[in-house]
Short mmCIF file of C-alpha atoms in Angstrom, two decimals:
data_model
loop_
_atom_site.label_atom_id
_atom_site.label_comp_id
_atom_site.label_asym_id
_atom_site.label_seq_id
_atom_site.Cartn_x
_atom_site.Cartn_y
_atom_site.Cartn_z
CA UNK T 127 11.42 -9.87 1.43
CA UNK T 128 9.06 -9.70 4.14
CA UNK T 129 11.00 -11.08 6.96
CA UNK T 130 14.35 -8.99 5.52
CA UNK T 131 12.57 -5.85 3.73
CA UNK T 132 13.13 -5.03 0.11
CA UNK T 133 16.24 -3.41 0.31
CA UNK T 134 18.21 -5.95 2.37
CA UNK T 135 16.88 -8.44 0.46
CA UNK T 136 19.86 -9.36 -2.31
CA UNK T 137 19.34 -10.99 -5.71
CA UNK T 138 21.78 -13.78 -4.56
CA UNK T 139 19.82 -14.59 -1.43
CA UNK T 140 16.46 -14.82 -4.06
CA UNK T 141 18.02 -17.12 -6.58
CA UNK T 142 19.53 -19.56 -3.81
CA UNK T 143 16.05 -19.44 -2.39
CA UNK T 144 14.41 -20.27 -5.31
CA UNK T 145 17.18 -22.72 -6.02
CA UNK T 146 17.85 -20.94 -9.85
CA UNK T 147 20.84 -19.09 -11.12
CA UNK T 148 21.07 -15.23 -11.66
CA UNK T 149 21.46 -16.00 -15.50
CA UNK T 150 17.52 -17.22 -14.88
CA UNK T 151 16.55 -14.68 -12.65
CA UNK T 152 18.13 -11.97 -15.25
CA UNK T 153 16.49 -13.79 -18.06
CA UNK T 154 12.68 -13.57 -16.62
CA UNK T 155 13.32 -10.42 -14.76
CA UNK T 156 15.07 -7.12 -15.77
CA UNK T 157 16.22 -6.35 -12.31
CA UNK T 158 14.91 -6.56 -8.34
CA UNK T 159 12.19 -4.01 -9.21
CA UNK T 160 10.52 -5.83 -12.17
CA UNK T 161 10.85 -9.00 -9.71
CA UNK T 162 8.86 -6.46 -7.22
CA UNK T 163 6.11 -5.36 -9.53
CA UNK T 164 5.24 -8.94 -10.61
CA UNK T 165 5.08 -9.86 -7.37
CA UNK T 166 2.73 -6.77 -6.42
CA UNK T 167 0.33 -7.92 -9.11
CA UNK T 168 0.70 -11.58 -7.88
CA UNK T 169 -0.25 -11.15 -4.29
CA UNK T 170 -2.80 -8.67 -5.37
CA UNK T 171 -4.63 -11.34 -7.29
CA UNK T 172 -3.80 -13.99 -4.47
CA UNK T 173 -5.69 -11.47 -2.02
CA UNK T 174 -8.87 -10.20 -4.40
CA UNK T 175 -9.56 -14.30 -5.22
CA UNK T 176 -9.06 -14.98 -1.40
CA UNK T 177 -11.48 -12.27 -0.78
CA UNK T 178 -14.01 -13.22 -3.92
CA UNK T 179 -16.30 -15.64 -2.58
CA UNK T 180 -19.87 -14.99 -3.88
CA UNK T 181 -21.49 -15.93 -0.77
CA UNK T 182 -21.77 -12.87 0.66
CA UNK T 183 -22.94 -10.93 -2.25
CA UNK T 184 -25.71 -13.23 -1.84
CA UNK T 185 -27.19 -11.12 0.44
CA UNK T 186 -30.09 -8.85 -0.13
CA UNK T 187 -29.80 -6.37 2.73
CA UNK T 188 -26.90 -4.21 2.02
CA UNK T 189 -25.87 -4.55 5.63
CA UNK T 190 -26.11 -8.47 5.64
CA UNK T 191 -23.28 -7.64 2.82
CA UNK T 192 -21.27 -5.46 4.50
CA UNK T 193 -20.54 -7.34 7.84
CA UNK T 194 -20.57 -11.18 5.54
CA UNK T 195 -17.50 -9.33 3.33
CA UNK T 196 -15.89 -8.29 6.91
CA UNK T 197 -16.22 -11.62 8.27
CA UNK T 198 -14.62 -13.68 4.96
CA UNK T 199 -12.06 -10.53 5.81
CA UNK T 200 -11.71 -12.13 8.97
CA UNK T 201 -11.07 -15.72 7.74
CA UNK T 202 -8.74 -14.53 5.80
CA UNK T 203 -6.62 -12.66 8.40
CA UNK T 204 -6.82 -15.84 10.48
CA UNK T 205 -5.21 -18.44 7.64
CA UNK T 206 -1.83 -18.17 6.03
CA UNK T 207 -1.87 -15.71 3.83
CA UNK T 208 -0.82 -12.65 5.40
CA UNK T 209 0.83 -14.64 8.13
CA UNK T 210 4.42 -12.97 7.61
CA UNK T 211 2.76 -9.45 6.51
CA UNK T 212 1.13 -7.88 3.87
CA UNK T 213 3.27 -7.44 0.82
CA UNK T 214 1.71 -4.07 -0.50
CA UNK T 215 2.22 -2.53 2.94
CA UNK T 216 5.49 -4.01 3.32
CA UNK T 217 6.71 -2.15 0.25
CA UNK T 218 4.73 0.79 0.47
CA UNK T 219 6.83 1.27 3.73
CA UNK T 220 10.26 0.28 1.85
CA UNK T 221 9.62 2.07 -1.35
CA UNK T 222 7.92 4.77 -1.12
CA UNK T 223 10.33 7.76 -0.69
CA UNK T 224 13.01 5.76 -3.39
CA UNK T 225 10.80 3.73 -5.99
CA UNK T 226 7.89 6.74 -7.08
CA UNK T 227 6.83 3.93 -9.74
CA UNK T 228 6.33 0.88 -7.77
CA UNK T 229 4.73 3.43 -4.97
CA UNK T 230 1.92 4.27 -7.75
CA UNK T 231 1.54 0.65 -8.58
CA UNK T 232 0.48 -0.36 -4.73
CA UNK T 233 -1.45 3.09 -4.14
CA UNK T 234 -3.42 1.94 -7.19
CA UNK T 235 -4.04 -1.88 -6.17
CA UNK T 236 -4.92 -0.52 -3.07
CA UNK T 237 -7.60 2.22 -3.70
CA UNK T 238 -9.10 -1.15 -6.56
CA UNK T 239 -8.73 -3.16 -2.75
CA UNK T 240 -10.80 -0.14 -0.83
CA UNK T 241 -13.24 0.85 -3.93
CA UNK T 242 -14.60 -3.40 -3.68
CA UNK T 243 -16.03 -2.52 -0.16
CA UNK T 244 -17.70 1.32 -0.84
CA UNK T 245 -20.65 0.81 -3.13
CA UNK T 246 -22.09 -1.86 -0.33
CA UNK T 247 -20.80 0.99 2.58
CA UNK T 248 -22.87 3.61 0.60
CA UNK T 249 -26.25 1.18 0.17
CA UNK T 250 -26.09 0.35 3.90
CA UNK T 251 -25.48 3.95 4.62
CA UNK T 252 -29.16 5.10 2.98
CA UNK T 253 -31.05 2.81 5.13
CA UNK T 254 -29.97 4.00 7.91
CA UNK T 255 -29.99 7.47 10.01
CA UNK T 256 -26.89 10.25 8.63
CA UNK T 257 -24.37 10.51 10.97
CA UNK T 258 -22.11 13.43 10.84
CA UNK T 259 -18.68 12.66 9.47
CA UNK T 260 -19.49 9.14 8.53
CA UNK T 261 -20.06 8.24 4.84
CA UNK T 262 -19.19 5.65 2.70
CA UNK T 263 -15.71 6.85 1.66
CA UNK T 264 -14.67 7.07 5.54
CA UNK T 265 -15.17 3.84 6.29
CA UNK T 266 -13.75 2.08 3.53
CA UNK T 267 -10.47 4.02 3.97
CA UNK T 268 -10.61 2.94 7.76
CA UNK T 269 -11.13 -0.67 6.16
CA UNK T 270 -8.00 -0.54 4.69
CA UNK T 271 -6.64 1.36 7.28
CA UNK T 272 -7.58 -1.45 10.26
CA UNK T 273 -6.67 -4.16 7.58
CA UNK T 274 -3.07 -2.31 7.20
CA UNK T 275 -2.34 -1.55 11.05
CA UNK T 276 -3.60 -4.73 11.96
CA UNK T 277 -0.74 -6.34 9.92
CA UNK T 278 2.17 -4.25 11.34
CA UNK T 279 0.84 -4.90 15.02
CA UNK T 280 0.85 -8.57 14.41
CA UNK T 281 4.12 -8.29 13.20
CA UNK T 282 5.51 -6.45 16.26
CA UNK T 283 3.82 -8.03 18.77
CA UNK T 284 4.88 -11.55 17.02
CA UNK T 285 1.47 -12.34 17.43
CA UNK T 286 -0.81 -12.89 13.96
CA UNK T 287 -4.21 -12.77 16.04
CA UNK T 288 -3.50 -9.27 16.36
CA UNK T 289 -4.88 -9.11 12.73
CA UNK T 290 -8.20 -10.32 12.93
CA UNK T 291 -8.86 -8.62 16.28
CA UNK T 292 -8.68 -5.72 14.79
CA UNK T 293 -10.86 -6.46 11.92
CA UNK T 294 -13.52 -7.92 14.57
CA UNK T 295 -13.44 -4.42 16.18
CA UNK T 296 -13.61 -2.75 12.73
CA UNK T 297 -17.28 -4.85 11.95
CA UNK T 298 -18.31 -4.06 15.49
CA UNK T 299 -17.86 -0.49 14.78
CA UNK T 300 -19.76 -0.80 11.51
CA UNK T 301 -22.29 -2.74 12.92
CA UNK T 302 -23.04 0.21 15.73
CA UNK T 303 -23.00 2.68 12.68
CA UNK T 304 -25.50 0.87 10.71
CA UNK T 305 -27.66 0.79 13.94
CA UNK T 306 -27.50 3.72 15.18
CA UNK T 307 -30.02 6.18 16.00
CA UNK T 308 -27.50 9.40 15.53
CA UNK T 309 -26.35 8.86 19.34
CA UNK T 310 -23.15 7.61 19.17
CA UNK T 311 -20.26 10.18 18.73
CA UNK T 312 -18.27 8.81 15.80
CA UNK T 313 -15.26 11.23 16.72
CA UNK T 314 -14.78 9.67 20.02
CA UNK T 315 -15.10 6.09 18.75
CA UNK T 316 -13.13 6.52 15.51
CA UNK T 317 -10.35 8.13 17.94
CA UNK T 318 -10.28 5.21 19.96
CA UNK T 319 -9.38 3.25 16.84
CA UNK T 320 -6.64 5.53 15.53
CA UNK T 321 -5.06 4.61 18.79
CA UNK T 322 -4.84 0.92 17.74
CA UNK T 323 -4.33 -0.24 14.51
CA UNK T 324 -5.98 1.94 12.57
CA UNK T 325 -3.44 4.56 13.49
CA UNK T 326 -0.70 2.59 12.67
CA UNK T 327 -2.16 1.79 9.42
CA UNK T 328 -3.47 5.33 8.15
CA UNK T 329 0.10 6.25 9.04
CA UNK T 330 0.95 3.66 6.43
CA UNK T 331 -1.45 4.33 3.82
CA UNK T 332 -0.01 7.98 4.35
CA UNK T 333 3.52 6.97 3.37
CA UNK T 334 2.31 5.14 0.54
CA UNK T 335 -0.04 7.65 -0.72
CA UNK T 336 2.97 10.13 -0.92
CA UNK T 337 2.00 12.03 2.38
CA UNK T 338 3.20 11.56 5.83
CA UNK T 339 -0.04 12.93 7.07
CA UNK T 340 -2.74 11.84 4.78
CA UNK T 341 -4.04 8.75 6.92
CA UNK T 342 -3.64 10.88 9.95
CA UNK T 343 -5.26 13.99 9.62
CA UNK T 344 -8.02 11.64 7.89
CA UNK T 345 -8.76 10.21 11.32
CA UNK T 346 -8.50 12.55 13.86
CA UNK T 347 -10.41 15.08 11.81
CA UNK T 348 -13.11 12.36 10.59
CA UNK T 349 -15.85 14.75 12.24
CA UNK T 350 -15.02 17.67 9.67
CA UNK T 351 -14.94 15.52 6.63
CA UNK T 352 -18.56 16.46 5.23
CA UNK T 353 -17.76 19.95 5.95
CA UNK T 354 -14.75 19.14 3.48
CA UNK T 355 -16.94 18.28 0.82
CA UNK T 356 -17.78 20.92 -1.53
CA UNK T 357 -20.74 21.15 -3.38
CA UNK T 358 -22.33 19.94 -6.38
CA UNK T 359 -23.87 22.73 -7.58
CA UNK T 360 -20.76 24.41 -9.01
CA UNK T 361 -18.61 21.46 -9.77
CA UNK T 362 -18.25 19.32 -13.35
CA UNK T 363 -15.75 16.58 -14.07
CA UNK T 364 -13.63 17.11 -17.37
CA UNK T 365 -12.42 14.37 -19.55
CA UNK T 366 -9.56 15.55 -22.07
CA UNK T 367 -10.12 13.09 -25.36
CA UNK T 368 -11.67 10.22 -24.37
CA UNK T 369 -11.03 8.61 -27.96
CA UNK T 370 -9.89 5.33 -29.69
CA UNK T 371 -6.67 6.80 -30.45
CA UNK T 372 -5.88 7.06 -27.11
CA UNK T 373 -7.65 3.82 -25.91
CA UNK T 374 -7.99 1.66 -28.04
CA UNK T 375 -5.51 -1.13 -28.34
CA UNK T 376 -5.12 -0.40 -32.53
CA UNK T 377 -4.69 3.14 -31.37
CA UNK T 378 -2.55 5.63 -32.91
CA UNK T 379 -1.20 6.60 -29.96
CA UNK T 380 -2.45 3.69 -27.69
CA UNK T 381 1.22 2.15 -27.92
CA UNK T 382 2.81 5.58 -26.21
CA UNK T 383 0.59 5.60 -23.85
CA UNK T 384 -0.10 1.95 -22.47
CA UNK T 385 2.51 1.55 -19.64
CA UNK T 386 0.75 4.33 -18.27
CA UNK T 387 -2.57 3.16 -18.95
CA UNK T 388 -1.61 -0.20 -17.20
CA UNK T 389 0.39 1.72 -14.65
CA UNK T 390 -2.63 3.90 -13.63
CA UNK T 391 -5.45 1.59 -14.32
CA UNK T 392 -6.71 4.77 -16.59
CA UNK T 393 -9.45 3.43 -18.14
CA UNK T 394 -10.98 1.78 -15.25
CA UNK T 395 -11.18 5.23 -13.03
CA UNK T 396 -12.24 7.16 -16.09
CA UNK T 397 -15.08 5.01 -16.25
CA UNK T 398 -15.37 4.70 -12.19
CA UNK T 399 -15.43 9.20 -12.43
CA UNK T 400 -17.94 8.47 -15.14
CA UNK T 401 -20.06 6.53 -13.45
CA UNK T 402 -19.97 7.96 -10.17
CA UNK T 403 -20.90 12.07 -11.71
CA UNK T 404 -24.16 10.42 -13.26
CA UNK T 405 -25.26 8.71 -10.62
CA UNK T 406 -24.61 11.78 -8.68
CA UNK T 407 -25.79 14.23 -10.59
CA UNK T 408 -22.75 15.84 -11.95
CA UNK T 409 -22.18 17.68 -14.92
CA UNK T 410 -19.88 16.00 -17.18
CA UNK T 411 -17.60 17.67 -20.14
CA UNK T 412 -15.89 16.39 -22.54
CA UNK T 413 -13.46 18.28 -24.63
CA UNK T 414 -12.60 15.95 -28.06
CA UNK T 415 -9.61 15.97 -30.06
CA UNK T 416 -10.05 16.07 -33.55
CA UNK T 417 -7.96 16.81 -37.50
CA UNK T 418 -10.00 17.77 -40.53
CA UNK T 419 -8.12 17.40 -44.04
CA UNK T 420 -7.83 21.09 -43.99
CA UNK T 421 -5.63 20.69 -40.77
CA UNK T 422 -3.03 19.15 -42.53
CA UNK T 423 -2.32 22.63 -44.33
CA UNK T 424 -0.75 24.45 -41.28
CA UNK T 425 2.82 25.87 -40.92
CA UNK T 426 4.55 26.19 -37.97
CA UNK T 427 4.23 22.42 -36.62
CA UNK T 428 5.74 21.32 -33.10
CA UNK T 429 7.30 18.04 -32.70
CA UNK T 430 4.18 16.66 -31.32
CA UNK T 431 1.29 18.25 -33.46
CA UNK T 432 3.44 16.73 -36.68
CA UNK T 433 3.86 13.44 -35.61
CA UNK T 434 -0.18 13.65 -35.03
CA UNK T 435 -0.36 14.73 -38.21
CA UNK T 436 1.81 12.20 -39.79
CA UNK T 437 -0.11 9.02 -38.13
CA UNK T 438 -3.21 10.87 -39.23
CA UNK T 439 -5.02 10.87 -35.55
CA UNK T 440 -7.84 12.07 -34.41
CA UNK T 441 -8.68 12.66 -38.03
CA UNK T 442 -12.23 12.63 -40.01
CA UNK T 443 -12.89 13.06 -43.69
CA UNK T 444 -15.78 16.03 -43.10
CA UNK T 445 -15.44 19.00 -40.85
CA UNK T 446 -19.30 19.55 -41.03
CA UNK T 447 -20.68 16.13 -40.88
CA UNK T 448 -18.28 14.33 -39.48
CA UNK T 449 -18.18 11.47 -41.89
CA UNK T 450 -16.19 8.59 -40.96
CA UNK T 451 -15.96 9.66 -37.69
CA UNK T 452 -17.99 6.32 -36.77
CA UNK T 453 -15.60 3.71 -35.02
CA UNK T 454 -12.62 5.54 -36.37
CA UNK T 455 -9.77 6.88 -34.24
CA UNK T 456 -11.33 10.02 -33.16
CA UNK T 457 -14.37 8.42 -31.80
CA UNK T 458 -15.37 7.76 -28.46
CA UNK T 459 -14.28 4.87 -26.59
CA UNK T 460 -17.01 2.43 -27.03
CA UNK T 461 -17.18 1.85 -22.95
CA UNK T 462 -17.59 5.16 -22.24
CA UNK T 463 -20.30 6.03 -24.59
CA UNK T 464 -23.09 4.81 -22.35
CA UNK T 465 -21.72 7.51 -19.90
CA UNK T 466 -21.25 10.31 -22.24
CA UNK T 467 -23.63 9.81 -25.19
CA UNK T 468 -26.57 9.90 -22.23
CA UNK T 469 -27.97 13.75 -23.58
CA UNK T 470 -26.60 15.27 -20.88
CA UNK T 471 -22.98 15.38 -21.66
CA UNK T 472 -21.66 18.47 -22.62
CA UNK T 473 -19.61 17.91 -25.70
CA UNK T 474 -17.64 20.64 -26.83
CA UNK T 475 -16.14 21.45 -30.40
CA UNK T 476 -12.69 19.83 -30.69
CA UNK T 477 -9.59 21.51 -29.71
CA UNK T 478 -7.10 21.85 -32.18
CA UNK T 479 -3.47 21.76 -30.08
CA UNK T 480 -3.31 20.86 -26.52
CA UNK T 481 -5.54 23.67 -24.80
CA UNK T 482 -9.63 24.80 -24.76
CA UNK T 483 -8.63 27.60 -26.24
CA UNK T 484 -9.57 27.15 -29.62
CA UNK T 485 -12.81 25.53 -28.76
CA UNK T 486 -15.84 26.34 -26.70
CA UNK T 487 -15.01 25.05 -23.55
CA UNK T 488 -14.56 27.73 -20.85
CA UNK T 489 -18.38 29.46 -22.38
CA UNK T 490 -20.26 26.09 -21.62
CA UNK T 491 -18.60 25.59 -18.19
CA UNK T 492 -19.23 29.49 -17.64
CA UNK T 493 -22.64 29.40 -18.91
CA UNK T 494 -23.80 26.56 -16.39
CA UNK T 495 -22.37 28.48 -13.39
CA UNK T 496 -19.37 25.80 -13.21
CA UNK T 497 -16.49 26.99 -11.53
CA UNK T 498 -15.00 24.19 -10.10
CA UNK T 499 -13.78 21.46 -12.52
CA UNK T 500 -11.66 17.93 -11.67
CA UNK T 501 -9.63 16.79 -14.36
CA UNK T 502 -8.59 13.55 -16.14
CA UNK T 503 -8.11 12.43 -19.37
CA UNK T 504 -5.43 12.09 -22.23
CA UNK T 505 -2.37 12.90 -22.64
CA UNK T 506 -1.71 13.36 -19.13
CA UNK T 507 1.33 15.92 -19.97
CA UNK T 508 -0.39 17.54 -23.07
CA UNK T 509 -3.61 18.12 -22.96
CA UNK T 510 -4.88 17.46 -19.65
CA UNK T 511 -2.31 19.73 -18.98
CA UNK T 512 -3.04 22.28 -21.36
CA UNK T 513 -7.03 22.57 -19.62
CA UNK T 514 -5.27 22.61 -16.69
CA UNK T 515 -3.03 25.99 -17.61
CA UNK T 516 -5.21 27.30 -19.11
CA UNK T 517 -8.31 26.95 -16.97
CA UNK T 518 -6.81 28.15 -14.08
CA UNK T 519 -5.55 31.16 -16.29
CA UNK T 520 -9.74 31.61 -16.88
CA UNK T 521 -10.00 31.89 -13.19
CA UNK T 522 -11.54 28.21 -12.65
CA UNK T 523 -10.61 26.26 -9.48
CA UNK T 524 -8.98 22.94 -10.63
CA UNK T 525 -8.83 19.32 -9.32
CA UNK T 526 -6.55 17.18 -11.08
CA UNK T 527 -6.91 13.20 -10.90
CA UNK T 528 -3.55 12.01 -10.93
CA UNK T 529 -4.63 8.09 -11.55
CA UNK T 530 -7.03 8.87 -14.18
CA UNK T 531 -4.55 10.40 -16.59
CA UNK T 532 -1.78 8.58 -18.95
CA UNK T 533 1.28 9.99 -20.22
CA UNK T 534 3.80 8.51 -22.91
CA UNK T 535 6.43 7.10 -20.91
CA UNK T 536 7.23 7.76 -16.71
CA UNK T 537 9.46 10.31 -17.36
CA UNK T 538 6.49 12.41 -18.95
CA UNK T 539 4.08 11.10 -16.13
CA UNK T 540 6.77 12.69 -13.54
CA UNK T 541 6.70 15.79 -15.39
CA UNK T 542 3.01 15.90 -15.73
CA UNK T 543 2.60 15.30 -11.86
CA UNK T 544 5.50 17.95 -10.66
CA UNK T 545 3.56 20.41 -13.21
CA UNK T 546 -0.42 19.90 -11.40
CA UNK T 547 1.27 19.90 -8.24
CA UNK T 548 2.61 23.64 -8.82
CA UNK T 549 -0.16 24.40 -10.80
CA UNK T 550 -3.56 23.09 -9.48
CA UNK T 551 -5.50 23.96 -6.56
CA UNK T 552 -5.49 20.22 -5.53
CA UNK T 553 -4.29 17.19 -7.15
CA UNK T 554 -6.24 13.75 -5.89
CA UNK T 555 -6.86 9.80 -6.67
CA UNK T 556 -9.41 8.77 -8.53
CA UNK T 557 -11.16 7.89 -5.29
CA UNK T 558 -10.70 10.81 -3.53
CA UNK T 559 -12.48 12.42 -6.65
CA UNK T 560 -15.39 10.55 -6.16
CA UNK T 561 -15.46 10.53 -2.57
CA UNK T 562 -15.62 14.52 -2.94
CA UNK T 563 -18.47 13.56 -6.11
CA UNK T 564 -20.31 11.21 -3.89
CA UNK T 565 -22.59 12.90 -0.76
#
């Protein structure tokens, strides 16, 4: 596949490769693209373990870390494993425009790839002078960027050193950042890069992030990149029922939702958005989902709101004290509680449908001078939706965090993503949330 490319590659030419009939290639795999995401998440693992070694998170200075990672990087680059391309660039290239699933897939391994690199980025970056337009996020997109580019000029210039001379470049430009005084002009220097293989790759993550120009404009316009940022002092992150019916593996509703889950790595960025707005200083909101017995009186049910009410979720014996609401469905995820049950958290009273507008919501996020808000949550075409609709409708500007949402089934997850992209003011990654979160 990554001498051929996906789509020339036939199922015949697999199987006589492997030396197995199509009767055993049918019976492990469902077709060529389940044989494609298994072998997304195999390389993926091949590349984190080949990039794991301890040795230089040994390091105490921050810096020390940065440029040891870059190096192993470099090892890497120079032994076998990426000597006939990277397989998550390959695809992202093949697949993109025809195969929106497996496209979310290697966006998703690749912002876990990028996200390994940034919290070492951002404690080298304090100890050292601010330089306009370089920050943490910046340069581990160009990581991935170089890493990317570096692979498809290796492949055609048929020459794999290509790879790891771009890398070395990379750590030499990382190494002047981290030393400068605030001389050096990163917008010249970074456009010297984008002419090499950092441009060729950005113009591949762009592609596989579903926009011809997202690695692009993010280089040649690195300079304006803290101007970008908006912020903190109006913005909150939302999380739409953050619950054990949702989460949970014995879930009421876990088994809808868990392709997505998987699909998205949901609960991971939830807890990455989490983590990053109290470290930062973020407001957080949360807006519950929750049944009383009394509930179970109404008239009128949708589809959806009675098969809630059949499976009994989200529910609690006591309106006013919420007994049993311990451990039960409609409590928090236990992970996230660290994160939300800090004090600071603004809780609100439960919605009732799929909208804040039963509960008190948009009056705590107006009462705190909020009037920005990024999104993510459950159900990813219900109510993360529904705050969506109905927050712009309040006059709020919205950020929706495509990756940090989960929807019951693809076909939902489409709809959900066609609807923010009409709707919302902007509609990012997870990392691209925090990036904007992170100053």
């Amino acid at each position: 596949m990554l001498s051929k490319g996906y789509p020339a590659t036939k199922v015949d030419e697999i199987c006589k490769s492997a030396g197995v009939t199509k009767g055993s290639f049918y019976h492990h795999f469902e077709s060529k693209d389940n044989l494609a995401i298994a072998l997304i998440d195999h390389y993926f693992d091949r590349l984190t373990k080949a990039l794991a070694d301890e040795g230089w998170l040994a390091h105490d200075d921050p810096q020390d870390r940065v440029l040891a990672f870059l190096d192993d990087v470099i090892a890497v680059l120079k032994g076998p494993l990426l000597k006939d391309g990277c397989l998550l660039g390959s695809f992202a290239l093949d697949l993109s425009q025809t195969h929106p699933e497996i496209r979310m897939i290697i966006e998703n391994r690749l912002v876990r790839l990028t996200s390994t690199l940034e919290p070492h980025f951002k404690a080298a970056l304090k100890e050292h002078p601010k330089i306009p337009g370089i920050n943490a996020a910046v340069l581990s997109r160009q990581f991935m960027a170089v890493l990317q580019g570096g692979v498809v000029l290796s492949k055609a210039t048929d020459d794999t050193k290509k790879m790891a001379e771009s890398m070395l470049c990379f750590k030499q430009l990382v190494s002047n950042t981290l030393n400068s005084e605030n001389t050096m002009n990163p917008t010249i220097t970074l456009s010297a890069i984008f002419m090499s293989s950092a441009g060729i790759g950005a113009m591949t993550l762009g592609v596989h992030s579903g926009s011809e120009l997202t690695g692009i404009t993010e280089v040649t316009e690195i300079n304006m990149v803290e101007q970008q940022l908006d912020s903190h002092e109006h913005t909150a992150l939302l999380i739409t029922d953050p619950q054990n019916d949702f989460l949970r593996e014995d879930g009421v509703a876990y088994g809808f939702v868990k392709e997505d889950l998987e699909r998205n790595n949901t609960i991971e960025n939830i807890e990455a958005l989490l983590k990053a707005a109290k470290i930062e200083g973020v407001p957080v909101f949360v807006s519950p989902h929750m049944y009383h017995e009394h509930d179970g009186e109404w008239e009128h049910r949708g589809a959806i709101q009675q098969t809630l009410e059949d499976g009994e979720m989200y529910k609690i014996d006591d309106p006013y004290y919420r007994a049993g609401l311990h451990n039960s469905g409609a409590d928090i995820y236990e992970p996230y509680k660290k994160y939300i049950f800090d004090g600071k958290t603004v809780i609100t009273n439960p919605h009732k449908v799929f909208g804040p507008e039963s509960n008190d919501l948009v009056l705590q996020l107006r009462k705190r001078g909020v009037n920005k808000v990024l999104i993510g949550g459950l159900a990813g075409n219900l109510c993360t939706e529904g705050h969506l609709r109905e927050l712009i409708e309040q006059g709020f500007e919205v950020v929706m965090i495509h990756d940090a949402v989960a929807s019951p089934g693809l076909d939902a997850h489409e709809a959900a993503m066609v609807n923010y992209s009409m709707i919302a003011n902007q509609v990012v990654t997870t990392q691209e949330a925090i990036d904007t979160l992170i100053r």
